[in-house]
């Protein structure tokens, strides 16, 4: 691998690095949307008035690409409402009023795993989805033809500014990760494991090296130390930088013989195998200039952001934007009722100062965007093609390869809304392509 | 409902680079050469620079007013064009010609094509060429006031091989020529500043100047001194460092920039040795500006995952 992909040097602002995860007080009520993953929403199996405990199944998987959902508190289902997801879809959400006891469901027991099928089934029942952000159901990803898997890559490249929850996982949950890796070796026939981490996470690297040595007795397990360039944790970027393999445009990692699992997802699998407690809480980095005391908090899924921020002393100034995830790819929320989801690794309250952008001017054709794009896409040209509604040109510019990492917008001196334009252009191109398909 | 926060597309942070800051950096980088020009050619040079800058800014503002566009003079690009244009003119040029040149640069080349970023050719260069054609060869007759020189002609107009100037004269700029083009030392300083500030990359200036050097070196029978005086003369440094690197009209990728630089260097060399005009830099850049869209399409990045590895 001669060249590294481009990217940007983002300010790290990892103020919560090394902060242990504190436990959030039991929230008064949780709102659990029935879709926190890519794929079909889950189907509710509880009704208003039902009593639930921590870990009780409240919705079952709604298809092959789906995941079940469990209660994160003990209490009573008070409402099943409509919930507007950030992608515009409306799904049902179960509202549970907590009794404050956090009583675990008595049926919780470690799963019996004695075959590949029972292992995949266990991962499915755990409700675990890709916790690095995408929320792709993990069981579906793992249920691949073992002959095709050359590498299992553990994503420890936490490249987004502010966010430290994955690093915390690597530092403290090596045991859980080990259990999961052993199981994956045994049941999925994994031969080679690479853990990718950026070189600015010294303690995590040390811990992961220990882990690699422990699981590396009958397979090759290595830690690959990477430069802290954003977006190192992007799936295709990570695969290229750890294995040198290129995932073809429009294809999945598996097409390059790789499976990528986020480190926190891995730890969650390990925890489930040991206890049988499904994914009901998340370690969340709470940060941003508006937060009084930034922290890492263990939060029951469904807890409204308002309570999480309150546990961090509230705001020192009125935030300008509140974001799920990191500042490069995170999604803004309209208000603080938004709940913590399975794939929430951070919530940020950003000040005017932090989100300040220069004045937008015409594109000065400096080329920074395409020279910075990890994939060599030219978003300035895409913007011009989109303006002309030129579907053929958009296709030729490989618009669909864009992972929306944000490097181009971040670097653009003219402050052009490049990522946003790419998103709109994708919607347009998909429409055009279906139109064409119908003809 | 609680307070609504701003909903917006990611990313939510920005590098802080801005068009304005880039333009400001170019202005800063041009300052040493502009100051050298004023020192060498006297107060008349200062007047020319003031007039070109003021009229470029005024014409841009006026144009925006007339076509009812958002005012753009705050991005400083008009100042850059004005400064560059002035630096490309001789100190003794009639003031009215400066104003016409500015009008041509800002309205015909920039404004009518849609403003910043949309001009197909560099406004300052095009205006210079326009003035050269329209008002005669006024760009080759300025007298340095600082030193007493034998001739008012620029080193290039005297013809190759007969330059009365030493390499040191050429390097410091105490020769005839346009206000901002003679002091190679100051231009070089500005170029280094721009590269350090990452406003430009090395490819275009190095390929451009390097090509002229290598070609002259062979042409002059492996005479390094003659080749050096060739690259230090005329508008090569200001052209290669400041005008050929104009984002809008030069290629985007590193290889594209090298092709652009080599191409411009070859054309400059040919005009200087075989053409009727003594100076070829402006024409060379103009010509390569026109080729830029093609160079861009030949040299664009291969998108990751679409056959072979990226670069
Ligand atoms: S970075 Fe911005 S100004 Fe530069 S070419 Fe891209 S879109 Fe245009
Ligand atoms: S074009 Fe897409 S992939 Fe490339 S930098 Fe921009 S957002 Fe990232």
XYZ file of C-alpha atoms and ligand atoms in Angstrom:
766
model
C 0.000 0.000 0.000
C 1.968 2.915 -1.279
C -0.363 5.792 -0.599
C -2.581 6.823 2.233
C -5.955 8.228 1.404
C -6.386 11.920 1.960
C -8.385 13.415 4.744
C -8.295 16.408 7.022
C -6.691 17.267 10.304
C -9.625 18.130 12.465
C -9.248 19.738 15.893
C -9.482 16.795 18.294
C -11.152 18.500 21.249
C -11.287 15.183 23.076
C -11.748 16.842 26.433
C -13.397 13.783 27.911
C -10.505 11.466 27.037
C -9.678 9.289 30.008
C -12.893 10.178 31.825
C -14.389 6.992 33.240
C -17.986 6.244 32.338
C -20.287 7.485 35.079
C -23.682 5.990 35.640
C -26.633 8.219 34.890
C -29.378 8.325 37.497
C -32.453 6.441 36.403
C -34.418 8.624 34.023
C -38.071 9.344 34.795
C -39.210 8.018 31.464
C -37.636 6.686 28.300
C -38.825 6.964 24.720
C -37.607 4.042 22.654
C -38.129 4.347 18.898
C -38.698 1.006 17.197
C -36.109 1.720 14.565
C -32.585 2.430 15.699
C -31.026 0.462 12.897
C -30.831 0.299 9.144
C -33.554 -1.935 7.787
C -37.131 -2.765 8.712
C -38.437 -1.268 11.992
C -39.047 -3.689 14.841
C -42.615 -4.751 15.690
C -43.950 -3.863 19.141
C -44.829 -6.814 21.372
C -45.996 -4.752 24.347
C -49.145 -2.716 24.833
C -49.962 0.348 26.903
C -50.225 -0.644 30.531
C -47.781 -3.560 30.329
C -45.157 -3.824 33.033
C -41.623 -4.274 31.789
C -38.208 -4.761 33.362
C -34.687 -4.003 32.247
C -34.009 -6.260 29.267
C -37.655 -7.206 28.573
C -38.299 -7.587 24.856
C -40.568 -4.775 23.725
C -40.315 -5.207 19.982
C -39.174 -8.069 17.804
C -37.139 -7.874 14.628
C -39.300 -6.879 11.688
C -37.423 -8.836 9.041
C -34.064 -10.303 8.120
C -32.365 -6.901 8.211
C -33.760 -5.697 11.505
C -33.092 -5.973 15.213
C -35.189 -6.605 18.311
C -35.539 -3.906 20.950
C -35.599 -4.218 24.719
C -36.704 -2.070 27.603
C -33.901 -0.096 29.206
C -35.677 0.537 32.514
C -38.191 -1.219 34.724
C -41.602 0.380 34.754
C -44.834 0.687 32.826
C -45.528 1.251 29.157
C -47.568 4.448 29.138
C -47.759 5.318 25.491
C -46.942 4.122 22.036
C -46.514 7.231 19.942
C -45.346 8.274 16.527
C -41.719 9.245 16.416
C -40.026 11.271 13.711
C -36.612 9.851 12.890
C -33.854 12.160 11.743
C -34.009 10.662 8.260
C -37.607 11.795 7.924
C -39.319 8.448 8.525
C -41.985 8.156 11.190
C -41.886 5.011 13.334
C -43.689 3.991 16.514
C -41.907 4.610 19.789
C -42.600 2.959 23.129
C -42.704 5.314 26.092
C -41.936 3.671 29.418
C -42.348 5.385 32.764
C -39.580 4.177 35.009
C -40.268 2.926 38.526
C -36.742 3.852 39.554
C -35.870 0.299 40.598
C -34.051 -0.806 37.432
C -35.102 -4.414 38.157
C -33.630 -6.759 35.588
C -35.921 -9.141 33.754
C -35.805 -12.525 35.526
C -35.637 -14.384 32.236
C -32.267 -12.887 31.442
C -29.669 -15.641 31.215
C -26.515 -16.124 29.187
C -27.389 -17.517 25.767
C -26.559 -21.102 24.913
C -24.097 -20.966 22.045
C -22.873 -24.224 20.584
C -22.825 -23.645 16.857
C -22.454 -21.001 14.208
C -26.266 -20.727 13.997
C -26.767 -20.339 17.729
C -24.029 -17.706 17.820
C -25.644 -15.633 15.069
C -29.006 -16.133 16.780
C -27.546 -14.890 20.047
C -26.153 -11.759 18.388
C -29.533 -11.212 16.810
C -31.371 -11.591 20.122
C -29.002 -9.169 21.796
C -30.442 -6.347 19.735
C -26.931 -5.214 18.861
C -26.511 -3.005 15.833
C -23.438 -1.224 14.497
C -22.677 1.100 17.373
C -20.138 3.176 15.503
C -22.868 5.171 13.901
C -24.498 3.405 10.999
C -26.708 1.088 13.029
C -26.493 -1.823 10.625
C -27.836 -4.983 12.354
C -24.696 -6.841 13.452
C -26.085 -10.368 13.167
C -26.777 -9.748 9.501
C -23.230 -8.586 8.914
C -21.741 -11.601 10.733
C -23.965 -14.055 8.922
C -21.657 -14.117 5.920
C -20.110 -17.054 4.134
C -17.044 -17.820 6.313
C -15.036 -18.733 3.234
C -15.328 -15.140 2.067
C -14.033 -13.577 5.254
C -10.282 -13.051 5.159
C -10.115 -10.337 7.775
C -12.087 -9.288 10.783
C -11.264 -5.634 11.348
C -12.052 -4.078 14.694
C -12.695 -0.372 14.291
C -11.003 1.521 17.069
C -10.360 4.588 14.958
C -12.448 7.133 16.735
C -11.681 9.981 14.418
C -14.538 12.362 15.139
C -13.606 15.322 17.333
C -14.950 15.370 20.920
C -16.016 11.716 20.968
C -14.146 9.411 23.362
C -16.609 6.621 24.126
C -14.999 4.039 21.830
C -11.587 4.801 23.257
C -13.040 4.230 26.701
C -14.345 0.853 25.540
C -10.900 -0.181 24.355
C -9.296 0.988 27.558
C -11.730 -0.702 29.927
C -13.641 -3.451 28.207
C -10.874 -5.637 26.843
C -12.436 -8.583 28.700
C -15.767 -8.266 26.933
C -14.014 -7.773 23.617
C -11.990 -10.901 24.220
C -15.069 -13.040 24.843
C -16.600 -11.800 21.612
C -13.422 -12.353 19.607
C -13.028 -15.894 20.930
C -16.606 -16.664 19.966
C -16.166 -15.180 16.515
C -12.985 -17.153 15.997
C -14.719 -20.326 17.060
C -18.017 -19.952 15.252
C -17.191 -17.814 12.238
C -13.802 -19.299 11.477
C -12.009 -15.956 11.662
C -8.331 -16.389 10.811
C -7.003 -12.877 10.844
C -7.961 -10.036 13.138
C -6.706 -6.470 12.795
C -7.533 -3.835 15.356
C -7.135 -0.366 13.843
C -6.463 2.544 16.226
C -5.046 6.031 15.705
C -1.662 6.762 17.214
C -3.031 9.415 19.573
C -4.761 6.812 21.751
C -1.753 5.456 23.614
C -3.518 3.630 26.418
C -6.045 2.013 24.092
C -3.224 0.814 21.843
C -1.492 -0.791 24.813
C -4.671 -2.530 25.947
C -5.498 -3.699 22.463
C -1.998 -5.075 22.003
C -2.523 -7.135 25.141
C -5.848 -8.307 23.757
C -4.314 -9.204 20.401
C -1.655 -11.262 22.177
C -4.330 -13.084 24.172
C -6.552 -13.996 21.252
C -3.689 -14.467 18.840
C -2.741 -18.002 19.940
C -4.499 -19.783 17.103
C -5.050 -16.953 14.670
C -3.164 -13.886 13.519
C -4.268 -10.889 15.561
C -2.527 -7.558 15.199
C -2.979 -3.945 16.171
C -2.510 -1.493 13.324
C -1.556 1.956 14.533
C -2.833 4.643 12.177
C -2.218 8.379 11.799
C -4.945 10.496 13.395
C -6.350 11.783 10.144
C -10.066 12.152 9.744
C -11.933 10.004 8.503
C -9.692 7.124 9.569
C -12.694 5.264 10.996
C -14.642 5.339 7.740
C -15.185 1.694 6.873
C -13.583 1.706 3.438
C -10.779 3.985 4.587
C -10.018 1.700 7.519
C -10.039 -1.408 5.336
C -7.595 0.201 2.921
C -5.265 1.402 5.646
C -5.281 -1.882 7.574
C -5.232 -4.422 4.747
C -4.405 -2.451 1.607
C -7.581 -3.735 0.032
C -9.897 -1.541 -1.966
C -13.618 -2.035 -1.585
C -15.020 -1.519 -5.083
C -17.393 1.428 -5.463
C -20.935 0.453 -4.605
C -19.815 -2.778 -2.943
C -19.677 -4.005 0.648
C -16.566 -4.702 2.743
C -17.293 -8.400 2.333
C -16.605 -8.026 -1.386
C -13.047 -7.229 -0.346
C -13.033 -10.156 2.089
C -13.450 -7.975 5.163
C -15.884 -7.550 7.981
C -15.569 -4.408 10.053
C -16.939 -4.363 13.584
C -16.787 -1.314 15.794
C -14.955 -1.893 19.088
C -17.957 -0.957 21.232
C -20.178 -3.268 19.199
C -17.668 -6.025 19.854
C -17.661 -5.350 23.578
C -21.466 -5.382 23.584
C -21.467 -8.820 21.943
C -19.024 -10.064 24.562
C -21.138 -8.677 27.380
C -24.264 -10.293 25.997
C -22.585 -13.685 25.655
C -21.606 -13.526 29.331
C -24.767 -12.142 30.873
C -27.579 -12.384 28.375
C -28.503 -8.780 29.090
C -29.367 -7.251 25.718
C -28.221 -3.851 24.543
C -30.126 -1.472 26.802
C -27.579 1.130 27.751
C -24.929 3.075 25.929
C -21.774 4.836 26.950
C -22.205 8.331 25.580
C -19.713 11.192 25.407
C -21.477 14.359 26.458
C -19.448 17.316 25.282
C -19.346 20.566 23.367
C -18.557 24.090 24.449
C -22.020 24.690 25.852
C -21.840 21.779 28.329
C -20.826 22.711 31.833
C -19.017 19.477 32.752
C -18.331 17.258 29.756
C -18.502 13.589 30.744
C -18.765 10.043 29.563
C -22.035 8.661 30.849
C -23.663 5.233 30.854
C -27.167 6.021 29.752
C -30.263 3.816 29.402
C -31.374 3.838 25.773
C -34.354 6.116 25.299
C -33.310 8.665 27.914
C -34.099 12.149 26.645
C -31.054 14.312 25.969
C -32.349 16.916 28.415
C -31.707 14.548 31.343
C -28.293 13.580 30.057
C -27.193 17.189 29.701
C -28.673 17.946 33.113
C -26.451 15.232 34.586
C -23.503 17.162 33.185
C -24.443 20.352 34.965
C -26.543 21.699 32.136
C -25.395 24.438 29.816
C -23.037 27.321 30.438
C -24.369 29.100 27.378
C -27.294 28.445 25.117
C -26.129 25.894 22.531
C -26.484 26.864 18.890
C -26.665 23.297 17.656
C -27.273 20.032 19.456
C -25.914 17.008 17.661
C -26.121 13.234 17.823
C -22.613 11.915 17.206
C -19.538 13.875 16.264
C -19.353 17.283 14.632
C -18.213 15.979 11.251
C -21.044 13.551 10.551
C -23.463 14.076 13.426
C -27.132 14.815 13.035
C -28.733 17.913 14.531
C -31.831 17.649 16.694
C -34.557 20.263 17.017
C -34.918 20.025 20.798
C -33.753 18.170 23.881
C -36.558 15.620 23.941
C -34.539 13.557 21.451
C -33.675 10.212 23.090
C -30.350 8.383 23.294
C -30.393 5.667 20.646
C -28.502 2.403 20.317
C -25.994 3.938 17.946
C -25.552 7.202 19.843
C -21.891 7.426 20.826
C -21.973 11.092 21.728
C -24.238 14.058 22.138
C -22.777 17.484 21.659
C -24.085 20.910 22.536
C -22.081 23.259 20.353
C -21.771 26.999 20.802
C -21.972 29.658 18.078
C -18.223 29.971 18.416
C -17.602 26.286 17.731
C -19.776 26.059 14.642
C -18.631 29.360 13.163
C -18.069 29.268 9.437
C -16.540 31.819 7.074
C -18.706 33.813 4.709
C -20.007 31.811 1.792
C -18.637 33.016 -1.535
C -18.680 31.660 -5.053
C -16.585 28.540 -5.517
C -13.077 29.795 -6.199
C -12.068 26.500 -7.801
C -9.179 26.045 -5.452
C -9.486 22.268 -5.702
C -9.148 21.778 -1.944
C -12.321 19.715 -1.843
C -11.284 17.096 -4.372
C -7.690 17.092 -3.174
C -8.906 16.449 0.378
C -11.618 13.905 -0.342
C -10.408 10.482 0.821
C -11.995 8.980 -2.264
C -10.838 11.641 -4.723
C -14.393 12.660 -5.510
C -14.829 16.191 -6.884
C -17.745 17.743 -4.981
C -17.304 21.120 -6.679
C -18.000 19.457 -10.026
C -20.870 17.520 -8.478
C -22.403 20.783 -7.307
C -22.163 22.207 -10.820
C -23.615 19.059 -12.388
C -26.423 18.994 -9.830
C -27.253 22.606 -10.580
C -27.696 21.617 -14.210
C -29.630 18.503 -13.105
C -27.258 16.447 -15.199
C -27.772 12.868 -14.023
C -25.282 11.370 -16.468
C -22.524 13.705 -15.272
C -23.346 12.952 -11.622
C -22.997 9.268 -12.284
C -19.678 9.778 -14.019
C -18.458 11.818 -11.071
C -19.113 8.744 -8.877
C -21.460 10.677 -6.626
C -22.730 7.480 -5.036
C -19.275 6.694 -3.638
C -19.476 9.726 -1.344
C -19.562 8.605 2.296
C -20.616 12.066 3.497
C -17.597 12.297 5.749
C -17.598 16.093 5.579
C -13.908 16.685 4.739
C -14.784 18.703 1.662
C -17.171 21.090 3.403
C -14.778 21.377 6.332
C -11.905 22.498 4.135
C -13.762 24.621 1.553
C -12.662 28.262 1.903
C -15.767 29.406 0.071
C -17.858 27.541 2.671
C -19.901 25.841 -0.023
C -22.479 23.386 1.355
C -20.824 20.497 -0.458
C -21.977 17.559 1.665
C -25.510 18.861 1.696
C -25.452 19.240 -2.074
C -24.101 15.702 -2.418
C -26.998 14.416 -0.333
C -29.563 16.262 -2.429
C -27.826 15.131 -5.600
C -27.961 11.505 -4.426
C -31.715 11.733 -3.888
C -32.055 13.280 -7.335
C -29.848 10.670 -8.995
C -31.696 7.785 -7.346
C -34.995 9.186 -8.597
C -33.599 9.563 -12.095
C -32.254 6.034 -12.012
C -35.578 4.523 -10.953
C -37.287 6.551 -13.680
C -34.838 5.139 -16.162
C -35.324 1.656 -14.798
C -39.070 1.906 -15.325
C -38.751 2.928 -18.944
C -42.180 22.449 22.695
C -38.800 23.484 23.980
C -36.483 25.811 22.231
C -35.652 24.805 18.669
C -32.015 24.436 17.788
C -30.587 25.007 14.340
C -31.097 22.013 12.092
C -28.381 21.721 9.515
C -26.472 19.280 7.416
C -23.157 17.991 8.740
C -20.337 18.830 9.124
C -20.893 21.213 11.986
C -17.364 22.541 12.267
C -15.194 24.283 9.719
C -11.479 24.531 9.155
C -11.660 28.319 9.303
C -10.071 28.766 5.893
C -11.867 31.431 3.924
C -11.838 33.035 0.528
C -11.143 36.351 2.188
C -8.150 35.013 4.109
C -6.687 33.446 0.968
C -7.028 36.728 -0.913
C -5.478 38.556 2.020
C -2.540 36.138 1.925
C -2.049 36.828 -1.775
C -2.075 40.560 -1.067
C 0.472 40.102 1.719
C 2.630 37.981 -0.574
C 2.539 40.632 -3.299
C 3.517 43.439 -0.937
C 7.315 42.958 -0.974
C 7.406 43.115 -4.777
C 5.005 46.054 -4.871
C 7.112 47.940 -2.345
C 10.249 47.100 -4.315
C 8.542 48.450 -7.422
C 7.761 51.731 -5.719
C 11.320 52.002 -4.421
C 12.749 51.252 -7.849
C 10.358 53.263 -10.020
C 9.311 56.044 -7.660
C 6.056 57.695 -6.667
C 4.535 57.306 -10.128
C 4.518 53.557 -9.521
C 2.596 54.088 -6.305
C 0.054 56.174 -8.168
C -0.445 53.460 -10.796
C -0.976 50.803 -8.127
C -3.401 53.016 -6.219
C -5.395 53.741 -9.344
C -5.621 50.122 -10.504
C -6.640 48.881 -7.054
C -9.185 51.636 -6.510
C -10.698 51.282 -9.953
C -10.901 47.481 -9.784
C -12.732 47.662 -6.456
C -14.962 50.472 -7.726
C -15.842 48.678 -10.954
C -16.676 45.475 -9.123
C -18.877 47.351 -6.661
C -20.557 49.267 -9.456
C -21.108 46.144 -11.509
C -22.721 44.374 -8.560
C -24.958 47.382 -7.975
C -26.059 47.559 -11.576
C -26.812 43.868 -11.974
C -28.277 43.817 -8.437
C -25.974 41.127 -7.109
C -24.850 40.726 -3.563
C -21.854 42.970 -2.907
C -18.647 40.964 -3.163
C -15.845 43.472 -2.658
C -15.475 42.165 0.895
C -13.857 38.982 -0.418
C -10.792 41.092 -1.400
C -10.480 39.428 -4.798
C -10.909 42.779 -6.560
C -7.965 44.162 -4.597
C -5.845 41.207 -5.700
C -6.748 41.770 -9.343
C -6.112 45.518 -9.050
C -2.767 45.018 -7.378
C -1.678 42.383 -9.897
C -2.777 44.482 -12.821
C -0.918 47.526 -11.543
C 2.200 45.507 -10.890
C 2.110 44.330 -14.475
C 2.103 47.862 -15.863
C 5.029 50.228 -16.333
C 5.222 53.161 -13.943
C 4.945 55.732 -16.728
C 1.683 54.460 -18.165
C -1.037 57.085 -18.641
C -3.530 56.913 -15.800
C -6.566 56.719 -18.069
C -5.187 53.521 -19.530
C -5.002 52.027 -16.041
C -8.667 52.789 -15.530
C -9.630 51.230 -18.855
C -7.571 48.144 -18.016
C -9.337 47.813 -14.670
C -12.709 48.187 -16.349
C -11.798 45.446 -18.814
C -10.552 43.110 -16.059
C -13.469 43.524 -13.680
C -16.409 43.861 -16.013
C -15.555 42.087 -19.247
C -13.439 39.248 -17.884
C -14.868 38.757 -14.393
C -18.305 40.315 -13.950
C -19.955 39.283 -17.194
C -18.853 35.689 -16.691
C -20.529 35.479 -13.293
C -17.986 36.940 -10.903
C -15.422 35.274 -8.684
C -14.640 31.729 -9.692
C -16.402 31.863 -13.028
C -13.971 33.765 -15.214
C -12.448 31.483 -17.854
C -9.182 33.428 -17.945
C -7.242 35.442 -15.387
C -8.629 39.007 -15.298
C -5.314 40.774 -14.592
C -3.412 38.916 -17.304
C -6.135 39.336 -19.857
C -6.336 43.047 -19.127
C -2.580 43.322 -19.522
C -2.680 41.576 -22.879
C -5.657 43.671 -23.920
C -3.769 46.860 -23.059
C -0.692 45.649 -24.863
C -2.698 45.061 -28.002
C -4.926 48.133 -27.695
C -2.422 50.767 -26.594
C 0.741 49.501 -28.225
C 3.771 48.044 -26.574
C 3.694 50.360 -23.609
C 4.673 47.617 -21.236
C 8.307 47.671 -22.282
C 9.479 51.148 -21.536
C 9.810 52.136 -17.952
C 12.834 53.785 -16.429
C 14.003 52.830 -13.020
C 14.527 56.030 -11.074
C 16.593 54.371 -8.427
C 19.584 53.553 -10.554
C 21.036 55.156 -13.555
C 20.792 52.692 -16.336
C 22.002 52.973 -19.856
C 18.814 52.063 -21.500
C 15.172 52.263 -20.640
C 14.387 49.050 -22.398
C 13.662 45.941 -20.420
C 16.266 43.225 -20.458
C 14.199 41.141 -22.811
C 13.551 43.918 -25.314
C 17.271 44.309 -25.710
C 17.445 40.869 -27.112
C 19.062 37.821 -25.721
C 22.708 37.795 -24.998
C 23.130 41.560 -24.907
C 21.636 42.348 -21.532
C 23.497 45.169 -19.830
C 22.266 43.873 -16.502
C 24.095 41.576 -14.164
C 22.357 38.682 -12.519
C 22.305 40.671 -9.306
C 20.501 43.563 -11.028
C 17.940 41.132 -12.321
C 17.537 39.437 -8.979
C 17.029 42.709 -7.141
C 14.984 44.212 -9.936
C 16.921 47.397 -10.623
C 16.146 47.087 -14.303
C 13.493 48.247 -16.688
C 10.092 46.642 -16.713
C 6.674 46.655 -15.176
C 6.326 47.897 -11.602
C 5.990 44.591 -9.841
C 7.778 42.212 -12.140
C 11.411 43.206 -11.860
C 12.357 42.316 -8.303
C 12.725 38.544 -8.458
C 13.927 38.421 -4.845
C 10.729 39.997 -3.522
C 8.532 37.834 -5.745
C 10.317 34.734 -4.561
C 9.774 35.758 -0.965
C 6.057 36.180 -1.686
C 5.939 32.801 -3.383
C 7.530 31.075 -0.429
C 5.006 32.749 1.863
C 2.122 31.453 -0.252
C 3.498 27.927 -0.273
C 4.093 27.970 3.486
C 0.569 29.281 4.046
C -0.653 26.532 1.722
C -2.417 29.019 -0.486
C -0.594 27.623 -3.514
C 1.456 24.501 -4.109
C 4.898 24.342 -5.671
C 3.987 22.562 -8.887
C 3.016 25.426 -11.186
C 5.802 27.896 -10.333
C 8.504 25.237 -10.289
C 7.353 23.544 -13.499
C 6.881 26.882 -15.256
C 10.168 28.512 -14.267
C 12.029 25.205 -14.492
C 10.879 24.594 -18.049
C 11.978 28.054 -19.178
C 15.315 27.532 -17.475
C 15.987 24.139 -19.004
C 14.967 25.214 -22.511
C 17.050 28.398 -22.381
C 19.966 26.451 -20.971
C 20.023 24.268 -24.087
C 19.255 27.162 -26.387
C 22.098 29.242 -24.991
C 24.562 26.427 -25.499
C 24.601 25.183 -21.906
C 25.201 28.653 -20.527
C 23.795 28.696 -17.016
C 24.257 32.443 -16.559
C 22.302 33.219 -19.708
C 19.582 30.765 -18.682
C 19.415 32.319 -15.225
C 19.124 35.800 -16.639
C 16.386 34.491 -18.899
C 14.274 33.296 -15.995
C 14.965 36.384 -13.896
C 13.943 38.732 -16.692
C 10.523 39.976 -17.637
C 7.325 38.841 -16.050
C 8.228 35.212 -15.493
C 8.403 35.245 -11.709
C 5.305 37.317 -11.127
C 3.494 35.306 -13.769
C 4.564 31.875 -12.593
C 4.091 32.553 -8.893
C 1.066 34.807 -8.815
C -0.887 34.639 -12.038
C -0.440 31.113 -13.312
C -1.436 29.846 -9.848
C -4.799 31.609 -9.920
C -7.158 28.852 -8.750
C -9.947 29.628 -11.091
C -7.949 29.296 -14.245
C -5.387 26.646 -13.381
C -5.757 22.877 -12.965
C -6.829 21.268 -9.723
C -4.662 18.192 -9.283
C -0.908 18.048 -8.777
C -0.277 16.424 -12.163
C -2.567 18.874 -13.876
C -0.549 21.691 -12.352
C 2.696 20.238 -13.598
C 1.316 19.918 -17.123
C 0.079 23.489 -16.900
C 3.450 24.768 -15.702
C 5.460 22.907 -18.308
C 3.070 24.022 -21.053
C 3.245 27.648 -19.996
C 7.029 27.403 -19.754
C 7.352 26.003 -23.278
C 5.121 28.675 -24.765
C 7.008 31.422 -22.932
C 10.280 30.045 -24.206
C 9.052 29.840 -27.791
C 7.662 33.370 -27.792
C 10.773 34.775 -26.192
C 13.118 33.132 -28.656
C 11.102 32.874 -31.804
C 8.149 35.241 -31.493
C 7.727 38.872 -32.411
C 6.780 40.002 -28.911
C 9.684 40.200 -26.527
C 7.607 38.876 -23.652
C 5.641 35.646 -23.693
C 4.555 35.032 -20.120
C 1.141 36.660 -20.368
C 0.277 34.938 -23.610
C 1.513 31.628 -22.291
C -0.645 31.852 -19.168
C -3.637 33.011 -21.157
C -3.281 30.106 -23.519
C -2.910 27.594 -20.699
C -5.949 29.145 -18.950
C -7.956 28.205 -21.986
C -6.604 24.658 -21.902
C -7.282 24.273 -18.174
C -10.716 22.621 -18.451
C -9.175 19.960 -20.693
C -6.182 19.432 -18.443
C -8.610 19.071 -15.557
C -10.555 16.383 -17.289
C -7.402 14.475 -18.263
C -5.909 14.587 -14.809
C -8.862 14.254 -12.457
C -8.496 11.890 -9.533
C -9.570 8.329 -9.989
C -12.381 7.826 -7.523
C -11.514 5.231 -4.881
C -12.830 1.790 -5.702
C -13.478 2.480 -9.375
C -10.882 0.295 -11.033
C -7.320 0.350 -9.716
C -6.146 2.261 -6.713
C -6.436 5.977 -6.385
C -3.230 7.519 -7.736
S -12.990 23.680 -1.889
Fe -14.758 25.022 -2.196
S -13.957 26.767 -3.309
Fe -12.436 25.147 -3.477
S -12.970 24.103 -5.396
Fe -14.017 23.016 -3.766
S -16.045 23.958 -3.677
Fe -14.737 25.339 -4.820
S -17.188 14.212 -1.411
Fe -18.104 12.885 0.111
S -16.504 11.421 0.609
Fe -15.511 13.143 -0.423
S -14.872 14.527 1.234
Fe -16.892 15.199 0.571
S -18.280 14.136 1.963
Fe -16.323 13.065 2.108
